[in-house]
CSV table of C-alpha atoms and ligand atoms in Angstrom, one decimal:
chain,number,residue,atom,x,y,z
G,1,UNK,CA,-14.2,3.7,-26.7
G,2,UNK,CA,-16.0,2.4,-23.6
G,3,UNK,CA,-13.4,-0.6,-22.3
G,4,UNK,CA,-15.1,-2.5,-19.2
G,5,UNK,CA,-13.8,-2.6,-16.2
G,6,UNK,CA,-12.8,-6.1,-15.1
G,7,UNK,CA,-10.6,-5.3,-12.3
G,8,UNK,CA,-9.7,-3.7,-9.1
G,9,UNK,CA,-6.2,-4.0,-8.2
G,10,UNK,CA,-5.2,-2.9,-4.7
G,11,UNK,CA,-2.2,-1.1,-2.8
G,12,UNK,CA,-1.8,-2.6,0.8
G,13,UNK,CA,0.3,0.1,3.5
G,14,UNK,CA,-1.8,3.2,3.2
G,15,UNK,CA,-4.8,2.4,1.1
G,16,UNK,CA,-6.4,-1.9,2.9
G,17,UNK,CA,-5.0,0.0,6.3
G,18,UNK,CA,-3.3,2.3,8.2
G,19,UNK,CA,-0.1,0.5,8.6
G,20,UNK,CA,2.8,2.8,8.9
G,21,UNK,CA,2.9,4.9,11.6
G,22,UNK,CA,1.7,2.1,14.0
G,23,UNK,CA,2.5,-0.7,12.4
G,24,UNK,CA,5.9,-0.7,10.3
G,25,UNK,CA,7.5,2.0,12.3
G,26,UNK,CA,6.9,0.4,15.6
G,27,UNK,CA,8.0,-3.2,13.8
G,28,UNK,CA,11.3,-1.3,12.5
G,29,UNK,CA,12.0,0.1,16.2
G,30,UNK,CA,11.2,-3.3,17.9
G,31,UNK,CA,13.7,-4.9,15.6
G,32,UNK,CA,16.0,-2.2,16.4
G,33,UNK,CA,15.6,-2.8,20.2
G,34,UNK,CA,16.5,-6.9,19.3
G,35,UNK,CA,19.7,-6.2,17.7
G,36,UNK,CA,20.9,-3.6,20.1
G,37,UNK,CA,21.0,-1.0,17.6
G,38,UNK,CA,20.0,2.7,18.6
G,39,UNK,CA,18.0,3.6,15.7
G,40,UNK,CA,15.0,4.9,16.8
G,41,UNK,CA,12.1,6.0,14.0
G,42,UNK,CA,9.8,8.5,15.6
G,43,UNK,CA,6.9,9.5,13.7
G,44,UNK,CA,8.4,12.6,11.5
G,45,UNK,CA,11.4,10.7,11.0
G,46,UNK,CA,9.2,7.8,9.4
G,47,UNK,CA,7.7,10.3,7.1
G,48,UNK,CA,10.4,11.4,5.8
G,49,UNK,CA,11.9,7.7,5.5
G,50,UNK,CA,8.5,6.6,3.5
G,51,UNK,CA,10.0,8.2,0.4
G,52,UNK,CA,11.7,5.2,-0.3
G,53,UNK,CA,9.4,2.3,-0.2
G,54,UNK,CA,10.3,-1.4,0.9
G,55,UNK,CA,11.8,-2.0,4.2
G,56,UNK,CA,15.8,-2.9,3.9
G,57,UNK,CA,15.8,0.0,1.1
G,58,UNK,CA,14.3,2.3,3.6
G,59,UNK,CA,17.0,0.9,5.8
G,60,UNK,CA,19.7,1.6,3.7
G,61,UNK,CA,18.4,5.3,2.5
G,62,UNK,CA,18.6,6.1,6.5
G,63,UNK,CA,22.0,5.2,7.1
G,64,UNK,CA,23.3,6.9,3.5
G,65,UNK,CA,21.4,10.3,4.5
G,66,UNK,CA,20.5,10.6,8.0
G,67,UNK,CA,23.3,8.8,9.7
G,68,UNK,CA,27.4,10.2,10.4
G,69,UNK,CA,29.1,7.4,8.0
G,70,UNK,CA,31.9,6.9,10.4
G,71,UNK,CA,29.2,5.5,12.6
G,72,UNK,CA,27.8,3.1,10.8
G,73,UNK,CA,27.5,-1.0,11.9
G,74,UNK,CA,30.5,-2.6,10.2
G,75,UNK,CA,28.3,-5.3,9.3
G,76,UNK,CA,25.8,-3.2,7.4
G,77,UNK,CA,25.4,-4.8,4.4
G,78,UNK,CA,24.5,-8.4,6.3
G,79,UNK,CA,22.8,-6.9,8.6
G,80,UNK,CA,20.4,-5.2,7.2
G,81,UNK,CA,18.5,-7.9,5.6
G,82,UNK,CA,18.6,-9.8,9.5
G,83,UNK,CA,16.5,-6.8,11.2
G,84,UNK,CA,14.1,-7.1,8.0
G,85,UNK,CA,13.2,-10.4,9.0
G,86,UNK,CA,13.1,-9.3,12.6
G,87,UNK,CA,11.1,-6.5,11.3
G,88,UNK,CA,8.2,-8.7,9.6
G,89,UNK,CA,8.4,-11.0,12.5
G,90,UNK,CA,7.4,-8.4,14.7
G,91,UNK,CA,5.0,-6.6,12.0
G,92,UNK,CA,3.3,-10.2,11.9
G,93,UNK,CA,2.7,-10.6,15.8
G,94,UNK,CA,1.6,-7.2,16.0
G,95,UNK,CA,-0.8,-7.8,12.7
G,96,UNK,CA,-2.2,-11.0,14.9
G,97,UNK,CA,-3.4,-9.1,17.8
G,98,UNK,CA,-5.9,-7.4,15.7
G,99,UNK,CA,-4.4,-3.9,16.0
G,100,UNK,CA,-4.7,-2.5,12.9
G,101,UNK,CA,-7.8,-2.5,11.0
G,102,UNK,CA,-9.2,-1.8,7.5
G,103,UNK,CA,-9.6,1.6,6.6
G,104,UNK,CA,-13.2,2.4,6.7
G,105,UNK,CA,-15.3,1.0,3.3
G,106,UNK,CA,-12.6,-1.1,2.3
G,107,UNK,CA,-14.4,-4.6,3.8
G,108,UNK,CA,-17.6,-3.3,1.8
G,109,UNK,CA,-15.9,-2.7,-1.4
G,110,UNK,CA,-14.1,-5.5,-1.2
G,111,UNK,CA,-17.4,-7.5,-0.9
G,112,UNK,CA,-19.4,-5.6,-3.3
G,113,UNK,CA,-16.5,-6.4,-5.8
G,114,UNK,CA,-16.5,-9.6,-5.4
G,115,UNK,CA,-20.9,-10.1,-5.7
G,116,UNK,CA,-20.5,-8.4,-8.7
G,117,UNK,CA,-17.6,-10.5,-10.7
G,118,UNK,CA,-15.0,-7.6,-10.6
G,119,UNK,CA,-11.3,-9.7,-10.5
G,120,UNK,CA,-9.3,-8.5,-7.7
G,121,UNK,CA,-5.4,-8.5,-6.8
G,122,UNK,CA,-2.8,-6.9,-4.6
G,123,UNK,CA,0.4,-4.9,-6.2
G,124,UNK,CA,2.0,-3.6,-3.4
G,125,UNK,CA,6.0,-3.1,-1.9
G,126,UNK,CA,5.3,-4.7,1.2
G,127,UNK,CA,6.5,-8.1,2.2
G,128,UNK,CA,4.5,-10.9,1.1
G,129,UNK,CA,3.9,-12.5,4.5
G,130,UNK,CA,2.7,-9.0,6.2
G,131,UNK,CA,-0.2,-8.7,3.3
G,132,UNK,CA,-1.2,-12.3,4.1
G,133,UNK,CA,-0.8,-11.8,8.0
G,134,UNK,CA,-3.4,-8.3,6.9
G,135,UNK,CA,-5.8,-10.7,4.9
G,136,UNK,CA,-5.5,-13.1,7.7
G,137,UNK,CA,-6.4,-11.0,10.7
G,138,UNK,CA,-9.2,-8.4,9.1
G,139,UNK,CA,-11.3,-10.4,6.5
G,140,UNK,CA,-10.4,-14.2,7.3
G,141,UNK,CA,-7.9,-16.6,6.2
G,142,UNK,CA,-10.2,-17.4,3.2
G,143,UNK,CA,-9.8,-14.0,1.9
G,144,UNK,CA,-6.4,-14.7,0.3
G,145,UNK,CA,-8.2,-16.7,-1.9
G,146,UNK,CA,-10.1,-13.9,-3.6
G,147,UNK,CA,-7.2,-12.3,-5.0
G,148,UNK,CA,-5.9,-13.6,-7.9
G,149,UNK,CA,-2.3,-12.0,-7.9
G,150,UNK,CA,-0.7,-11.2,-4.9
G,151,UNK,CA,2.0,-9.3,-6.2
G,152,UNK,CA,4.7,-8.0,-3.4
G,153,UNK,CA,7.6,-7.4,-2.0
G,154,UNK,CA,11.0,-8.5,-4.1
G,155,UNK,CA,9.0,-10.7,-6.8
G,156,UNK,CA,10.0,-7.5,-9.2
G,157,UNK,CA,13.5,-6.0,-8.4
G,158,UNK,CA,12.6,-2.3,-8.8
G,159,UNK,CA,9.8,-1.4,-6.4
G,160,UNK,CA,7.6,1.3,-6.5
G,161,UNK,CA,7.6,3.8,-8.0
G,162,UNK,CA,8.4,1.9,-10.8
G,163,UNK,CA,5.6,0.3,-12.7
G,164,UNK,CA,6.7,-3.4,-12.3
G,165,UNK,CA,4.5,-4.4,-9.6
G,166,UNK,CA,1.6,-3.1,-11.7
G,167,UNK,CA,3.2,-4.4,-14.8
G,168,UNK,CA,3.8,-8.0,-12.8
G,169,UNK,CA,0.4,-8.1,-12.0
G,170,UNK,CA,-1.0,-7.0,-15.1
G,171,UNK,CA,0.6,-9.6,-17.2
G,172,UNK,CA,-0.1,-12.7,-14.9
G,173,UNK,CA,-3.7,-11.9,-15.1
G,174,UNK,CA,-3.5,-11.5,-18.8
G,175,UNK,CA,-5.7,-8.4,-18.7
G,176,UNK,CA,-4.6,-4.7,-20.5
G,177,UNK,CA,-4.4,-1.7,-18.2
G,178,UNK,CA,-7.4,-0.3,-19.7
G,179,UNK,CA,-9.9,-3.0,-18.2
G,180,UNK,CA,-8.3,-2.5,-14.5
G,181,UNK,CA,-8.4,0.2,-12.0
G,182,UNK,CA,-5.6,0.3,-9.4
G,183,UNK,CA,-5.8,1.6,-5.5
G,184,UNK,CA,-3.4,3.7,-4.1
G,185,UNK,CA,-2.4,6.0,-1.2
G,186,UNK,CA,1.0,7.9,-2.4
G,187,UNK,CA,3.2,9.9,-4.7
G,188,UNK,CA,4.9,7.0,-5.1
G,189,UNK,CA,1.8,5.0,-5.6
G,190,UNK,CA,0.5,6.7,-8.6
G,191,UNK,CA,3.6,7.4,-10.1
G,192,UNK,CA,3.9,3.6,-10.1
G,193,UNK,CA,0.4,3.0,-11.7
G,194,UNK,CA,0.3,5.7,-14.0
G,195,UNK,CA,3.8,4.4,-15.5
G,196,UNK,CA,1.6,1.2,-15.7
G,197,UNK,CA,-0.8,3.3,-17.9
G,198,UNK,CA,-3.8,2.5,-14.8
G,199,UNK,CA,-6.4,4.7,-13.9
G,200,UNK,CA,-6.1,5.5,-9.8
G,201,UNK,CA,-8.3,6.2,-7.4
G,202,UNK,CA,-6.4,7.9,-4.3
G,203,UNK,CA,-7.2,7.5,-0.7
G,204,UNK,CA,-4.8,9.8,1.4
G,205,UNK,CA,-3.8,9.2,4.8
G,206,UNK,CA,-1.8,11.5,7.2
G,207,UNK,CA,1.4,11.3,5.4
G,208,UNK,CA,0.4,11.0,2.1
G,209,UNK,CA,-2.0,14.2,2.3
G,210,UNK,CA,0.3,16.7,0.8
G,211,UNK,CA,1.5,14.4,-1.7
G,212,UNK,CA,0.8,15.5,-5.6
G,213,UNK,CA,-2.2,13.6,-7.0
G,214,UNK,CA,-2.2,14.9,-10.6
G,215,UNK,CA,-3.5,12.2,-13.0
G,216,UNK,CA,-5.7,10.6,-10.6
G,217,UNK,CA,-9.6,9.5,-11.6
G,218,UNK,CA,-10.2,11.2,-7.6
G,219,UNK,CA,-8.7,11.9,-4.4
G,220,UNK,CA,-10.6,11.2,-1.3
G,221,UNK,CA,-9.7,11.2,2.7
G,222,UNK,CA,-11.1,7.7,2.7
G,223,UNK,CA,-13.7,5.6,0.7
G,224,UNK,CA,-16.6,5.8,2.9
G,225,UNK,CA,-19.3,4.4,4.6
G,226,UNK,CA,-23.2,5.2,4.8
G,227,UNK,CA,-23.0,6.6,7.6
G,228,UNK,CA,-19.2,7.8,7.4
G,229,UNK,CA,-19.3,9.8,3.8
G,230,UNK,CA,-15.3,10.6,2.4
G,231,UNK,CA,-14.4,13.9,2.0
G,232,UNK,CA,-13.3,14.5,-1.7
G,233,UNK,CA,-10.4,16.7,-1.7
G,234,UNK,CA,-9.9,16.2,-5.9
G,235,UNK,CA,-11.9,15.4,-8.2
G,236,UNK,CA,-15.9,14.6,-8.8
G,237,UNK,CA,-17.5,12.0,-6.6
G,238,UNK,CA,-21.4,12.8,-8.9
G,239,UNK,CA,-22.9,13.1,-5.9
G,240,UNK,CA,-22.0,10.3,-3.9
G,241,UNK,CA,-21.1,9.8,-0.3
G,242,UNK,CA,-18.9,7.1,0.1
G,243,UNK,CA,-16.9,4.6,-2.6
G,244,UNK,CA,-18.8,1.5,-4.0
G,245,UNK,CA,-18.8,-0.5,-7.5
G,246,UNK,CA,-21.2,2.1,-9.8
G,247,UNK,CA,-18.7,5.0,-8.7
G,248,UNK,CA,-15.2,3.3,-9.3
G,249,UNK,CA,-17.2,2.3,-12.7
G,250,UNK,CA,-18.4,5.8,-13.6
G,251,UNK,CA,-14.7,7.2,-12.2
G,252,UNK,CA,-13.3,4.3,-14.6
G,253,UNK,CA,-15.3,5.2,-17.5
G,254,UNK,CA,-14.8,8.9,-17.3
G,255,UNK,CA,-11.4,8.9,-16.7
G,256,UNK,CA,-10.7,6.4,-19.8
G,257,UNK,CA,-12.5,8.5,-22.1
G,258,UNK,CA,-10.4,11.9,-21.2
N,1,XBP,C1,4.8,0.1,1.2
N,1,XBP,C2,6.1,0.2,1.7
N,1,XBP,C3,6.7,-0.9,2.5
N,1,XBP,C4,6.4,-1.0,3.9
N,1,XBP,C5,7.3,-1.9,4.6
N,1,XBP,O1,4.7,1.0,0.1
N,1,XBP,O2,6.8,1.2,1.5
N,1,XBP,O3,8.1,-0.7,2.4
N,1,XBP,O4,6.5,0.3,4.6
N,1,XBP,O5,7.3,-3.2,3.9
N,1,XBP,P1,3.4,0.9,-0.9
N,1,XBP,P2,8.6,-4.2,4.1
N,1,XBP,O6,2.2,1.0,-0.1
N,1,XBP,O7,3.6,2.0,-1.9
N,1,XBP,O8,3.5,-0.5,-1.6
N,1,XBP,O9,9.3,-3.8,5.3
N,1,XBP,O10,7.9,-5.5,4.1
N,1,XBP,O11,9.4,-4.0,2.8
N,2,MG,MG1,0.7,2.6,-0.1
């Protein structure tokens, strides 16, 4: 069976940009600071707190198993969702400054996408005003626009890993999982998408490295420029140097047919 591809669906923390370490930590700390709270997330600590994904879960996962429960706020439960907005508000102003860019190729892809009629959307964890505040501040306010489906944040109750994001998404575009490829950047990623039955292609970053990969169409270190080719640490790239439409195609194709 040779099912066309029709669409690319993207993660956003991880896999559109670098936004953890230096950009949802530093958010989670600031808000921290606000409320007078002496949590402090430094960089390890983060990396072990990214196994649960959304922000008040990760919240609540670090006062169950990294904090004495005698010395917990009283207030926990109500205060947890006031430092997420603090959070994003801070994740937002820091987005706006232009701080944190696109991983490399993902502009080109993007574009190339785009020319060539591939649908795109977003299936990601993260809050739904830090993906627009992304969009906003790297490729242009217009850019929302070329995503169909923005799926994020609590629009499905059980995040990732669970497949409903990808499921969400799936269904509102009225398209089978065959005919999509999805975007991801964690453990937690593809276990989401492969739950969804999607085909993955996996760009690691520094926390995500180590994670386990099996099932994925390839695993690279990024997805490439010209003049910036990815290293391909799983997988076969047929000879190419960085990511564009023909190779997520062939990976596509290849990958169905297995
Ligand atoms: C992203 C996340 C998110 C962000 C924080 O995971 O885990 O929780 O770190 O977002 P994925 P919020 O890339 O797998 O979707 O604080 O807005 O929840
Ligand atoms: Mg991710």
């Amino acid at each position: 069976m040779n099912t066309q591809l029709k669409a690319f669906l993207f993660d956003v923390d991880g896999t559109l940009s670098d936004t953890e370490r230096d950009g949802h930590r530093v958010a989670f700390n600031h808000a921290f600071e606000e409320y007078g709270i002496n949590w402090h997330w430094d960089v390890d600590t983060y990396g072990e707190l990214l196994a649960v994904t959304g922000g008040k879960e990760r919240m609540q996962y670090y006062a169950d198993k990294f904090l004495d429960k005698n010395n917990l706020p009283d207030n926990l439960e109500s205060l947890i969702p006031e430092l997420h907005q603090a959070k994003t508000r801070h994740y937002t102003e820091l987005l706006s400054t232009g701080a944190i860019p696109l991983r490399p190729g993902v502009e080109r892809l993007i574009n190339e996408a785009r020319q060539r009629g591939f649908r795109l959307a977003i299936a990601t964890t993260t809050t739904p005003e830090n993906v627009t505040a992304l969009l906003t501040h790297t490729l242009g306010a217009q850019s929302i626009d070329w995503f169909e489906v923005i799926a994020a944040g609590d629009i499905v109750p059980a995040k990732k890993p669970a497949p409903d994001i990808y499921d969400y998404a799936l269904k509102t575009m009225k398209l089978s999982a065959d005919e999509c490829i999805a975007f991801e950047d964690s453990a937690n990623g593809i276990k989401s998408t492969s739950d969804a039955n999607l085909q993955t292609i996996i760009t690691v970053n520094d926390y995500t490295r180590e994670h386990d990969f099996s099932g994925a169409c390839i695993v690279l270190d990024q997805m490439g420029e010209i003049d910036q080719p990815f290293n391909v640490i799983a997988g076969d790239a047929y000879g190419a140097t960085y990511l564009d439409c023909d190779l997520v195609v062939k990976l596509h194709q290849q990958s169905i047919a297995s």
